[in-house]
Amino acid sequence: MGFRETRAAILKAIDEGRVAHELRTVQSEKNLLAAEEISLARARQLILRARGNQAASAPHHLSPAVTVWILRPKESGVTWYIKCYLRGADLIFISFHPEEVQP
Amino acid sequence: MKSVYVPGHKVEAPCERCGRFVPATFRYDSFSLDDGTLVRDVMLARCDVCNSALAVAQQSAHAIKAARAAREAEGKKRTTLRLPRPLYDFAANETSKVGTAREPVSLLLKAFLATLIDDPDRIERVARRLPHVEDPVLLQPCDVSIPLYLSEGLLAVVHTLRRRAKMKSTSEVLRRVLVLAEGDRKVDRQLKMLLSCA
């Protein structure tokens, strides 16, 4: 699945409320969405901003069959780091946070 | 309801203990954050093979937020800062540029102090400048009083600045920090980042 199809599937999962978070990253506080530091609506906006050249994919370390997507949309000078994958209709986030500010 | 997971919903999730993706089942359960804070009644998916907690549903984000807020409220110290009205207005102007009118002094101070965390060179530079900061606004009467909640980490930065600048008053350090925030691009970026998370 390419970026556009994946993004559409991600947005559909958000719209249907089929969203979960890997527990290990909830604990590491790298996932602002999991702790409601940002809302799901805001997360949707940010994902919608992502362009093809701001996206990359790689296999999940526990299963090469699972494609993990990394999106880096920019907004107001801030680049976001969004890492997630789809399992069927379910969307699972690994990370959702602004990237470190560079000097 | 389609917009929430209900107990019994199955997902496939990665289990580090099993070393693979496994079937997992959602149910209401508790788990601990890495600092030991217990989060109760969250929709949690556990591995069907080894029972490890694997994933938490977005619908339970409010419970994680509440648990973190309770933890932070315990860890934050309240202090009162008195400052001149023009300095308060400056902070309000700076924060309104990035789109918020809430707690401008607190926000600007946090943005400035956050740029110093893990940057000892910048702390040193700021500490050297602090005793020499001069601005007419600092000579005005301190007629505005605001409550300020800072985390242990940011308070430690303030104390380090005060010690290295050889200044006696924490409030004076904070007022001068606000003056130094003017035109500082790192602070602007940090402010935007803080607001992006809001």
PDB file of C-alpha atoms in Angstrom:
ATOM      1  CA  MET A   1       0.000   0.000   0.000  1.00  0.00           C
ATOM      2  CA  GLY A   2       1.390   3.424  -0.958  1.00  0.00           C
ATOM      3  CA  PHE A   3       1.425   6.574   1.093  1.00  0.00           C
ATOM      4  CA  ARG A   4      -1.883   8.004  -0.148  1.00  0.00           C
ATOM      5  CA  GLU A   5      -3.810   4.788   0.419  1.00  0.00           C
ATOM      6  CA  THR A   6      -2.197   4.350   3.821  1.00  0.00           C
ATOM      7  CA  ARG A   7      -3.021   7.894   4.854  1.00  0.00           C
ATOM      8  CA  ALA A   8      -6.609   7.389   3.764  1.00  0.00           C
ATOM      9  CA  ALA A   9      -6.796   4.181   5.807  1.00  0.00           C
ATOM     10  CA  ILE A  10      -5.255   5.946   8.821  1.00  0.00           C
ATOM     11  CA  LEU A  11      -7.818   8.756   8.598  1.00  0.00           C
ATOM     12  CA  LYS A  12     -10.639   6.222   8.242  1.00  0.00           C
ATOM     13  CA  ALA A  13      -9.486   4.382  11.376  1.00  0.00           C
ATOM     14  CA  ILE A  14      -9.407   7.695  13.257  1.00  0.00           C
ATOM     15  CA  ASP A  15     -12.891   8.589  12.038  1.00  0.00           C
ATOM     16  CA  GLU A  16     -14.170   5.196  13.171  1.00  0.00           C
ATOM     17  CA  GLY A  17     -12.436   5.401  16.563  1.00  0.00           C
ATOM     18  CA  ARG A  18     -10.357   2.287  15.923  1.00  0.00           C
ATOM     19  CA  VAL A  19      -7.225   3.759  17.446  1.00  0.00           C
ATOM     20  CA  ALA A  20      -4.880   2.242  20.018  1.00  0.00           C
ATOM     21  CA  HIS A  21      -1.358   2.841  21.283  1.00  0.00           C
ATOM     22  CA  GLU A  22       1.512   0.497  21.965  1.00  0.00           C
ATOM     23  CA  LEU A  23       1.793   0.472  25.725  1.00  0.00           C
ATOM     24  CA  ARG A  24       5.594   0.752  25.890  1.00  0.00           C
ATOM     25  CA  THR A  25       5.524   4.197  24.221  1.00  0.00           C
ATOM     26  CA  VAL A  26       2.590   5.391  26.319  1.00  0.00           C
ATOM     27  CA  GLN A  27       4.923   4.850  29.255  1.00  0.00           C
ATOM     28  CA  SER A  28       7.889   6.582  27.660  1.00  0.00           C
ATOM     29  CA  GLU A  29       5.848   9.777  27.151  1.00  0.00           C
ATOM     30  CA  LYS A  30       6.773   9.912  23.475  1.00  0.00           C
ATOM     31  CA  ASN A  31       3.132   9.624  22.635  1.00  0.00           C
ATOM     32  CA  LEU A  32       1.252  12.835  23.324  1.00  0.00           C
ATOM     33  CA  LEU A  33      -1.930  11.534  21.734  1.00  0.00           C
ATOM     34  CA  ALA A  34      -2.135   8.589  24.124  1.00  0.00           C
ATOM     35  CA  ALA A  35      -2.130  10.965  27.076  1.00  0.00           C
ATOM     36  CA  GLU A  36      -4.582  13.406  25.458  1.00  0.00           C
ATOM     37  CA  GLU A  37      -1.941  16.128  25.404  1.00  0.00           C
ATOM     38  CA  ILE A  38      -3.267  16.634  21.907  1.00  0.00           C
ATOM     39  CA  SER A  39      -6.738  15.713  20.738  1.00  0.00           C
ATOM     40  CA  LEU A  40      -7.615  13.120  18.132  1.00  0.00           C
ATOM     41  CA  ALA A  41      -9.028  15.905  15.941  1.00  0.00           C
ATOM     42  CA  ARG A  42      -5.699  17.734  16.094  1.00  0.00           C
ATOM     43  CA  ALA A  43      -3.855  14.499  15.355  1.00  0.00           C
ATOM     44  CA  ARG A  44      -6.075  14.047  12.302  1.00  0.00           C
ATOM     45  CA  GLN A  45      -5.232  17.577  11.107  1.00  0.00           C
ATOM     46  CA  LEU A  46      -1.511  16.913  11.439  1.00  0.00           C
ATOM     47  CA  ILE A  47      -1.700  13.593   9.597  1.00  0.00           C
ATOM     48  CA  LEU A  48      -3.689  15.271   6.845  1.00  0.00           C
ATOM     49  CA  ARG A  49      -0.853  17.797   6.442  1.00  0.00           C
ATOM     50  CA  ALA A  50       1.721  15.066   5.774  1.00  0.00           C
ATOM     51  CA  ARG A  51       2.934  14.923   2.163  1.00  0.00           C
ATOM     52  CA  GLY A  52       4.527  11.998   0.384  1.00  0.00           C
ATOM     53  CA  ASN A  53       8.007  13.431   0.805  1.00  0.00           C
ATOM     54  CA  GLN A  54       7.396  13.658   4.557  1.00  0.00           C
ATOM     55  CA  ALA A  55       6.610   9.961   4.888  1.00  0.00           C
ATOM     56  CA  ALA A  56       8.725   6.826   5.117  1.00  0.00           C
ATOM     57  CA  SER A  57       8.000   3.206   5.844  1.00  0.00           C
ATOM     58  CA  ALA A  58       9.902   0.282   7.349  1.00  0.00           C
ATOM     59  CA  PRO A  59       9.086  -3.198   8.604  1.00  0.00           C
ATOM     60  CA  HIS A  60       8.101  -3.628  12.254  1.00  0.00           C
ATOM     61  CA  HIS A  61      10.970  -5.168  14.272  1.00  0.00           C
ATOM     62  CA  LEU A  62       8.738  -8.054  15.410  1.00  0.00           C
ATOM     63  CA  SER A  63       7.217  -8.767  12.011  1.00  0.00           C
ATOM     64  CA  PRO A  64       8.584  -7.839   8.584  1.00  0.00           C
ATOM     65  CA  ALA A  65       5.060  -8.272   7.240  1.00  0.00           C
ATOM     66  CA  VAL A  66       3.862  -5.248   9.217  1.00  0.00           C
ATOM     67  CA  THR A  67       4.705  -1.903   7.644  1.00  0.00           C
ATOM     68  CA  VAL A  68       5.410   0.889  10.113  1.00  0.00           C
ATOM     69  CA  TRP A  69       4.889   4.396   8.752  1.00  0.00           C
ATOM     70  CA  ILE A  70       6.764   7.463   9.929  1.00  0.00           C
ATOM     71  CA  LEU A  71       5.160  10.782   9.045  1.00  0.00           C
ATOM     72  CA  ARG A  72       6.864  14.125   9.584  1.00  0.00           C
ATOM     73  CA  PRO A  73       4.326  16.847   8.804  1.00  0.00           C
ATOM     74  CA  LYS A  74       5.338  20.437   9.437  1.00  0.00           C
ATOM     75  CA  GLU A  75       3.154  23.090  10.997  1.00  0.00           C
ATOM     76  CA  SER A  76       4.106  26.579  12.195  1.00  0.00           C
ATOM     77  CA  GLY A  77       7.784  25.745  12.053  1.00  0.00           C
ATOM     78  CA  VAL A  78       7.365  22.592  14.125  1.00  0.00           C
ATOM     79  CA  THR A  79       8.003  19.170  12.619  1.00  0.00           C
ATOM     80  CA  TRP A  80       5.968  16.341  14.129  1.00  0.00           C
ATOM     81  CA  TYR A  81       7.125  12.756  14.440  1.00  0.00           C
ATOM     82  CA  ILE A  82       4.280  10.309  13.969  1.00  0.00           C
ATOM     83  CA  LYS A  83       4.948   6.577  13.924  1.00  0.00           C
ATOM     84  CA  CYS A  84       2.108   4.114  13.434  1.00  0.00           C
ATOM     85  CA  TYR A  85       0.870   1.043  11.596  1.00  0.00           C
ATOM     86  CA  LEU A  86      -2.367  -0.550  10.563  1.00  0.00           C
ATOM     87  CA  ARG A  87      -3.541  -4.022  11.549  1.00  0.00           C
ATOM     88  CA  GLY A  88      -6.681  -4.644   9.573  1.00  0.00           C
ATOM     89  CA  ALA A  89      -8.965  -1.697  10.315  1.00  0.00           C
ATOM     90  CA  ASP A  90      -7.159  -0.900  13.588  1.00  0.00           C
ATOM     91  CA  LEU A  91      -4.599   1.894  13.754  1.00  0.00           C
ATOM     92  CA  ILE A  92      -1.843   1.536  16.334  1.00  0.00           C
ATOM     93  CA  PHE A  93       0.394   4.465  17.228  1.00  0.00           C
ATOM     94  CA  ILE A  94       3.942   4.022  18.458  1.00  0.00           C
ATOM     95  CA  SER A  95       4.939   7.709  18.696  1.00  0.00           C
ATOM     96  CA  PHE A  96       3.257  11.081  18.340  1.00  0.00           C
ATOM     97  CA  HIS A  97       5.308  14.105  19.363  1.00  0.00           C
ATOM     98  CA  PRO A  98       7.122  17.166  18.024  1.00  0.00           C
ATOM     99  CA  GLU A  99      10.672  16.493  16.917  1.00  0.00           C
ATOM    100  CA  GLU A 100      13.450  18.000  18.997  1.00  0.00           C
ATOM    101  CA  VAL A 101      13.868  21.680  18.248  1.00  0.00           C
ATOM    102  CA  GLN A 102      17.085  22.236  16.340  1.00  0.00           C
ATOM    103  CA  PRO A 103      19.141  25.349  17.164  1.00  0.00           C
TER     104      PRO A 103
ATOM    105  CA  MET B   1     -21.271   1.800  19.265  1.00  0.00           C
ATOM    106  CA  LYS B   2     -18.748   1.935  16.455  1.00  0.00           C
ATOM    107  CA  SER B   3     -16.534   4.708  17.794  1.00  0.00           C
ATOM    108  CA  VAL B   4     -15.201   2.871  20.872  1.00  0.00           C
ATOM    109  CA  TYR B   5     -13.722  -0.521  21.588  1.00  0.00           C
ATOM    110  CA  VAL B   6     -15.807  -2.738  23.840  1.00  0.00           C
ATOM    111  CA  PRO B   7     -14.474  -5.545  26.070  1.00  0.00           C
ATOM    112  CA  GLY B   8     -13.755  -8.629  24.011  1.00  0.00           C
ATOM    113  CA  HIS B   9     -12.591  -6.783  20.866  1.00  0.00           C
ATOM    114  CA  LYS B  10      -9.642  -8.593  19.280  1.00  0.00           C
ATOM    115  CA  VAL B  11      -6.575  -6.928  17.751  1.00  0.00           C
ATOM    116  CA  GLU B  12      -3.198  -8.120  16.580  1.00  0.00           C
ATOM    117  CA  ALA B  13      -0.450  -6.452  18.594  1.00  0.00           C
ATOM    118  CA  PRO B  14       3.307  -6.901  19.031  1.00  0.00           C
ATOM    119  CA  CYS B  15       4.294  -8.813  22.165  1.00  0.00           C
ATOM    120  CA  GLU B  16       7.937  -8.356  23.204  1.00  0.00           C
ATOM    121  CA  ARG B  17       7.740 -11.360  25.518  1.00  0.00           C
ATOM    122  CA  CYS B  18       6.417 -13.683  22.797  1.00  0.00           C
ATOM    123  CA  GLY B  19       8.674 -11.999  20.200  1.00  0.00           C
ATOM    124  CA  ARG B  20       5.948 -11.713  17.552  1.00  0.00           C
ATOM    125  CA  PHE B  21       2.578 -10.263  16.706  1.00  0.00           C
ATOM    126  CA  VAL B  22      -0.079 -12.042  18.726  1.00  0.00           C
ATOM    127  CA  PRO B  23      -3.832 -11.942  19.056  1.00  0.00           C
ATOM    128  CA  ALA B  24      -4.801  -9.710  21.963  1.00  0.00           C
ATOM    129  CA  THR B  25      -8.100  -8.958  23.639  1.00  0.00           C
ATOM    130  CA  PHE B  26      -9.332  -5.632  24.977  1.00  0.00           C
ATOM    131  CA  ARG B  27     -10.856  -5.367  28.446  1.00  0.00           C
ATOM    132  CA  TYR B  28     -11.062  -2.757  31.206  1.00  0.00           C
ATOM    133  CA  ASP B  29      -7.946  -3.114  33.308  1.00  0.00           C
ATOM    134  CA  SER B  30      -5.186  -1.178  35.121  1.00  0.00           C
ATOM    135  CA  PHE B  31      -1.565  -0.570  34.272  1.00  0.00           C
ATOM    136  CA  SER B  32       1.319   1.415  35.766  1.00  0.00           C
ATOM    137  CA  LEU B  33       3.196   4.273  34.107  1.00  0.00           C
ATOM    138  CA  ASP B  34       6.984   4.031  34.259  1.00  0.00           C
ATOM    139  CA  ASP B  35       7.057   6.103  37.474  1.00  0.00           C
ATOM    140  CA  GLY B  36       4.690   3.690  39.173  1.00  0.00           C
ATOM    141  CA  THR B  37       1.533   5.799  38.774  1.00  0.00           C
ATOM    142  CA  LEU B  38      -1.392   3.432  38.545  1.00  0.00           C
ATOM    143  CA  VAL B  39      -3.912   4.155  35.773  1.00  0.00           C
ATOM    144  CA  ARG B  40      -7.211   2.443  36.473  1.00  0.00           C
ATOM    145  CA  ASP B  41     -10.101   1.390  34.263  1.00  0.00           C
ATOM    146  CA  VAL B  42      -8.453   1.780  30.869  1.00  0.00           C
ATOM    147  CA  MET B  43      -9.401  -0.215  27.796  1.00  0.00           C
ATOM    148  CA  LEU B  44      -6.309  -2.386  27.630  1.00  0.00           C
ATOM    149  CA  ALA B  45      -5.353  -5.144  25.178  1.00  0.00           C
ATOM    150  CA  ARG B  46      -3.545  -8.100  26.751  1.00  0.00           C
ATOM    151  CA  CYS B  47      -1.680 -10.831  24.892  1.00  0.00           C
ATOM    152  CA  ASP B  48      -3.873 -13.919  24.517  1.00  0.00           C
ATOM    153  CA  VAL B  49      -0.753 -16.079  24.926  1.00  0.00           C
ATOM    154  CA  CYS B  50       1.192 -14.611  27.885  1.00  0.00           C
ATOM    155  CA  ASN B  51      -1.219 -11.969  29.255  1.00  0.00           C
ATOM    156  CA  SER B  52       1.285  -9.089  28.832  1.00  0.00           C
ATOM    157  CA  ALA B  53      -0.326  -5.662  28.532  1.00  0.00           C
ATOM    158  CA  LEU B  54       0.255  -4.572  24.937  1.00  0.00           C
ATOM    159  CA  ALA B  55      -1.924  -1.674  23.859  1.00  0.00           C
ATOM    160  CA  VAL B  56      -4.266   0.928  25.230  1.00  0.00           C
ATOM    161  CA  ALA B  57      -7.262   2.288  23.330  1.00  0.00           C
ATOM    162  CA  GLN B  58      -7.453   5.983  22.446  1.00  0.00           C
ATOM    163  CA  GLN B  59     -10.808   6.188  24.249  1.00  0.00           C
ATOM    164  CA  SER B  60      -8.904   5.764  27.551  1.00  0.00           C
ATOM    165  CA  ALA B  61      -6.498   8.645  26.884  1.00  0.00           C
ATOM    166  CA  HIS B  62      -8.439  10.801  29.338  1.00  0.00           C
ATOM    167  CA  ALA B  63      -7.597   8.377  32.160  1.00  0.00           C
ATOM    168  CA  ILE B  64      -3.871   8.544  31.355  1.00  0.00           C
ATOM    169  CA  LYS B  65      -4.059  12.330  31.209  1.00  0.00           C
ATOM    170  CA  ALA B  66      -5.828  12.485  34.579  1.00  0.00           C
ATOM    171  CA  ALA B  67      -3.261  10.157  36.169  1.00  0.00           C
ATOM    172  CA  ARG B  68      -0.378  12.248  34.816  1.00  0.00           C
ATOM    173  CA  ALA B  69      -2.022  15.496  35.955  1.00  0.00           C
ATOM    174  CA  ALA B  70      -2.455  14.112  39.469  1.00  0.00           C
ATOM    175  CA  ARG B  71       1.187  13.043  39.512  1.00  0.00           C
ATOM    176  CA  GLU B  72       2.400  16.438  38.229  1.00  0.00           C
ATOM    177  CA  ALA B  73       0.250  18.359  40.713  1.00  0.00           C
ATOM    178  CA  GLU B  74       2.090  16.505  43.456  1.00  0.00           C
ATOM    179  CA  GLY B  75       5.474  17.268  41.926  1.00  0.00           C
ATOM    180  CA  LYS B  76       5.018  20.971  41.130  1.00  0.00           C
ATOM    181  CA  LYS B  77       5.831  23.794  43.490  1.00  0.00           C
ATOM    182  CA  ARG B  78       3.642  26.869  43.609  1.00  0.00           C
ATOM    183  CA  THR B  79       5.305  30.217  43.924  1.00  0.00           C
ATOM    184  CA  THR B  80       4.070  33.773  43.554  1.00  0.00           C
ATOM    185  CA  LEU B  81       5.824  36.129  41.185  1.00  0.00           C
ATOM    186  CA  ARG B  82       5.418  39.884  41.405  1.00  0.00           C
ATOM    187  CA  LEU B  83       6.303  41.882  38.339  1.00  0.00           C
ATOM    188  CA  PRO B  84       5.766  45.310  36.756  1.00  0.00           C
ATOM    189  CA  ARG B  85       2.633  45.692  34.649  1.00  0.00           C
ATOM    190  CA  PRO B  86       4.631  46.560  31.460  1.00  0.00           C
ATOM    191  CA  LEU B  87       6.580  43.309  31.844  1.00  0.00           C
ATOM    192  CA  TYR B  88       3.325  41.379  32.159  1.00  0.00           C
ATOM    193  CA  ASP B  89       2.066  43.181  29.018  1.00  0.00           C
ATOM    194  CA  PHE B  90       5.251  42.188  27.174  1.00  0.00           C
ATOM    195  CA  ALA B  91       4.680  38.519  28.044  1.00  0.00           C
ATOM    196  CA  ALA B  92       1.045  38.791  26.942  1.00  0.00           C
ATOM    197  CA  ASN B  93       2.134  40.332  23.614  1.00  0.00           C
ATOM    198  CA  GLU B  94       4.725  37.635  23.000  1.00  0.00           C
ATOM    199  CA  THR B  95       2.329  34.778  23.674  1.00  0.00           C
ATOM    200  CA  SER B  96      -0.510  36.385  21.717  1.00  0.00           C
ATOM    201  CA  LYS B  97       1.794  36.413  18.656  1.00  0.00           C
ATOM    202  CA  VAL B  98       1.735  32.635  18.757  1.00  0.00           C
ATOM    203  CA  GLY B  99      -1.972  32.462  19.399  1.00  0.00           C
ATOM    204  CA  THR B 100      -2.721  32.214  23.091  1.00  0.00           C
ATOM    205  CA  ALA B 101      -3.790  34.549  25.873  1.00  0.00           C
ATOM    206  CA  ARG B 102      -3.613  32.002  28.688  1.00  0.00           C
ATOM    207  CA  GLU B 103      -1.080  32.429  31.501  1.00  0.00           C
ATOM    208  CA  PRO B 104       1.355  34.461  29.370  1.00  0.00           C
ATOM    209  CA  VAL B 105       4.058  35.006  32.015  1.00  0.00           C
ATOM    210  CA  SER B 106       4.074  31.381  33.084  1.00  0.00           C
ATOM    211  CA  LEU B 107       4.197  30.187  29.481  1.00  0.00           C
ATOM    212  CA  LEU B 108       7.010  32.527  28.436  1.00  0.00           C
ATOM    213  CA  LEU B 109       9.068  31.640  31.502  1.00  0.00           C
ATOM    214  CA  LYS B 110       8.579  27.928  30.912  1.00  0.00           C
ATOM    215  CA  ALA B 111       9.601  28.339  27.266  1.00  0.00           C
ATOM    216  CA  PHE B 112      12.762  30.203  28.265  1.00  0.00           C
ATOM    217  CA  LEU B 113      13.696  27.804  31.053  1.00  0.00           C
ATOM    218  CA  ALA B 114      13.029  24.788  28.823  1.00  0.00           C
ATOM    219  CA  THR B 115      15.683  26.046  26.395  1.00  0.00           C
ATOM    220  CA  LEU B 116      18.220  25.781  29.223  1.00  0.00           C
ATOM    221  CA  ILE B 117      17.548  22.191  30.198  1.00  0.00           C
ATOM    222  CA  ASP B 118      20.410  19.967  29.087  1.00  0.00           C
ATOM    223  CA  ASP B 119      22.308  22.972  27.713  1.00  0.00           C
ATOM    224  CA  PRO B 120      24.958  23.919  30.309  1.00  0.00           C
ATOM    225  CA  ASP B 121      26.665  26.377  27.925  1.00  0.00           C
ATOM    226  CA  ARG B 122      23.465  28.341  27.485  1.00  0.00           C
ATOM    227  CA  ILE B 123      22.826  28.303  31.248  1.00  0.00           C
ATOM    228  CA  GLU B 124      26.315  29.721  31.754  1.00  0.00           C
ATOM    229  CA  ARG B 125      25.779  32.453  29.149  1.00  0.00           C
ATOM    230  CA  VAL B 126      22.429  33.452  30.630  1.00  0.00           C
ATOM    231  CA  ALA B 127      23.787  33.389  34.198  1.00  0.00           C
ATOM    232  CA  ARG B 128      26.626  35.713  33.160  1.00  0.00           C
ATOM    233  CA  ARG B 129      24.195  38.165  31.556  1.00  0.00           C
ATOM    234  CA  LEU B 130      21.579  38.196  34.312  1.00  0.00           C
ATOM    235  CA  PRO B 131      23.312  40.535  36.809  1.00  0.00           C
ATOM    236  CA  HIS B 132      23.885  43.068  34.016  1.00  0.00           C
ATOM    237  CA  VAL B 133      20.390  43.116  32.535  1.00  0.00           C
ATOM    238  CA  GLU B 134      19.135  46.666  32.508  1.00  0.00           C
ATOM    239  CA  ASP B 135      15.819  47.808  31.203  1.00  0.00           C
ATOM    240  CA  PRO B 136      13.529  50.691  32.228  1.00  0.00           C
ATOM    241  CA  VAL B 137      10.720  48.177  32.686  1.00  0.00           C
ATOM    242  CA  LEU B 138      12.609  46.615  35.624  1.00  0.00           C
ATOM    243  CA  LEU B 139      12.508  49.952  37.472  1.00  0.00           C
ATOM    244  CA  GLN B 140       8.715  50.057  37.436  1.00  0.00           C
ATOM    245  CA  PRO B 141       6.774  49.055  40.578  1.00  0.00           C
ATOM    246  CA  CYS B 142       5.921  45.344  40.829  1.00  0.00           C
ATOM    247  CA  ASP B 143       2.170  45.778  40.891  1.00  0.00           C
ATOM    248  CA  VAL B 144       1.078  42.497  39.286  1.00  0.00           C
ATOM    249  CA  SER B 145       1.106  39.262  41.244  1.00  0.00           C
ATOM    250  CA  ILE B 146       0.736  35.875  39.530  1.00  0.00           C
ATOM    251  CA  PRO B 147       0.796  32.289  40.782  1.00  0.00           C
ATOM    252  CA  LEU B 148       3.502  30.239  39.111  1.00  0.00           C
ATOM    253  CA  TYR B 149       3.698  26.454  39.015  1.00  0.00           C
ATOM    254  CA  LEU B 150       7.064  25.077  37.932  1.00  0.00           C
ATOM    255  CA  SER B 151       8.138  21.469  37.731  1.00  0.00           C
ATOM    256  CA  GLU B 152      11.066  20.262  39.830  1.00  0.00           C
ATOM    257  CA  GLY B 153      13.225  20.292  36.688  1.00  0.00           C
ATOM    258  CA  LEU B 154      12.473  23.921  35.784  1.00  0.00           C
ATOM    259  CA  LEU B 155      12.829  25.030  39.421  1.00  0.00           C
ATOM    260  CA  ALA B 156      16.260  23.426  39.481  1.00  0.00           C
ATOM    261  CA  VAL B 157      17.201  25.492  36.413  1.00  0.00           C
ATOM    262  CA  VAL B 158      16.026  28.683  38.164  1.00  0.00           C
ATOM    263  CA  HIS B 159      18.048  27.861  41.264  1.00  0.00           C
ATOM    264  CA  THR B 160      21.118  27.131  39.154  1.00  0.00           C
ATOM    265  CA  LEU B 161      20.751  30.492  37.387  1.00  0.00           C
ATOM    266  CA  ARG B 162      20.328  32.340  40.692  1.00  0.00           C
ATOM    267  CA  ARG B 163      23.371  30.672  42.217  1.00  0.00           C
ATOM    268  CA  ARG B 164      25.641  31.201  39.231  1.00  0.00           C
ATOM    269  CA  ALA B 165      24.483  34.788  38.724  1.00  0.00           C
ATOM    270  CA  LYS B 166      25.108  35.379  42.459  1.00  0.00           C
ATOM    271  CA  MET B 167      21.679  36.952  42.830  1.00  0.00           C
ATOM    272  CA  LYS B 168      19.638  36.794  46.021  1.00  0.00           C
ATOM    273  CA  SER B 169      16.096  37.059  44.709  1.00  0.00           C
ATOM    274  CA  THR B 170      14.468  34.317  42.657  1.00  0.00           C
ATOM    275  CA  SER B 171      11.764  36.774  41.574  1.00  0.00           C
ATOM    276  CA  GLU B 172      14.430  39.149  40.247  1.00  0.00           C
ATOM    277  CA  VAL B 173      15.966  36.269  38.273  1.00  0.00           C
ATOM    278  CA  LEU B 174      12.569  35.491  36.730  1.00  0.00           C
ATOM    279  CA  ARG B 175      11.834  39.134  35.879  1.00  0.00           C
ATOM    280  CA  ARG B 176      15.206  39.460  34.145  1.00  0.00           C
ATOM    281  CA  VAL B 177      14.680  36.177  32.343  1.00  0.00           C
ATOM    282  CA  LEU B 178      11.501  37.684  30.878  1.00  0.00           C
ATOM    283  CA  VAL B 179      13.505  40.680  29.646  1.00  0.00           C
ATOM    284  CA  LEU B 180      16.071  38.361  28.052  1.00  0.00           C
ATOM    285  CA  ALA B 181      13.291  36.448  26.294  1.00  0.00           C
ATOM    286  CA  GLU B 182      12.703  39.411  23.975  1.00  0.00           C
ATOM    287  CA  GLY B 183      13.902  38.572  20.482  1.00  0.00           C
ATOM    288  CA  ASP B 184      15.344  35.187  21.490  1.00  0.00           C
ATOM    289  CA  ARG B 185      14.588  32.839  18.592  1.00  0.00           C
ATOM    290  CA  LYS B 186      15.156  29.714  20.660  1.00  0.00           C
ATOM    291  CA  VAL B 187      12.479  30.882  23.070  1.00  0.00           C
ATOM    292  CA  ASP B 188      10.119  31.630  20.171  1.00  0.00           C
ATOM    293  CA  ARG B 189      10.589  28.126  18.802  1.00  0.00           C
ATOM    294  CA  GLN B 190      10.124  26.573  22.235  1.00  0.00           C
ATOM    295  CA  LEU B 191       6.965  28.628  22.756  1.00  0.00           C
ATOM    296  CA  LYS B 192       5.543  27.374  19.470  1.00  0.00           C
ATOM    297  CA  MET B 193       6.421  23.843  20.423  1.00  0.00           C
ATOM    298  CA  LEU B 194       4.733  24.145  23.822  1.00  0.00           C
ATOM    299  CA  LEU B 195       1.622  25.499  22.137  1.00  0.00           C
ATOM    300  CA  SER B 196       1.650  22.795  19.490  1.00  0.00           C
ATOM    301  CA  CYS B 197       1.296  20.300  22.309  1.00  0.00           C
ATOM    302  CA  ALA B 198      -1.591  22.195  23.905  1.00  0.00           C
TER     303      ALA B 198
END
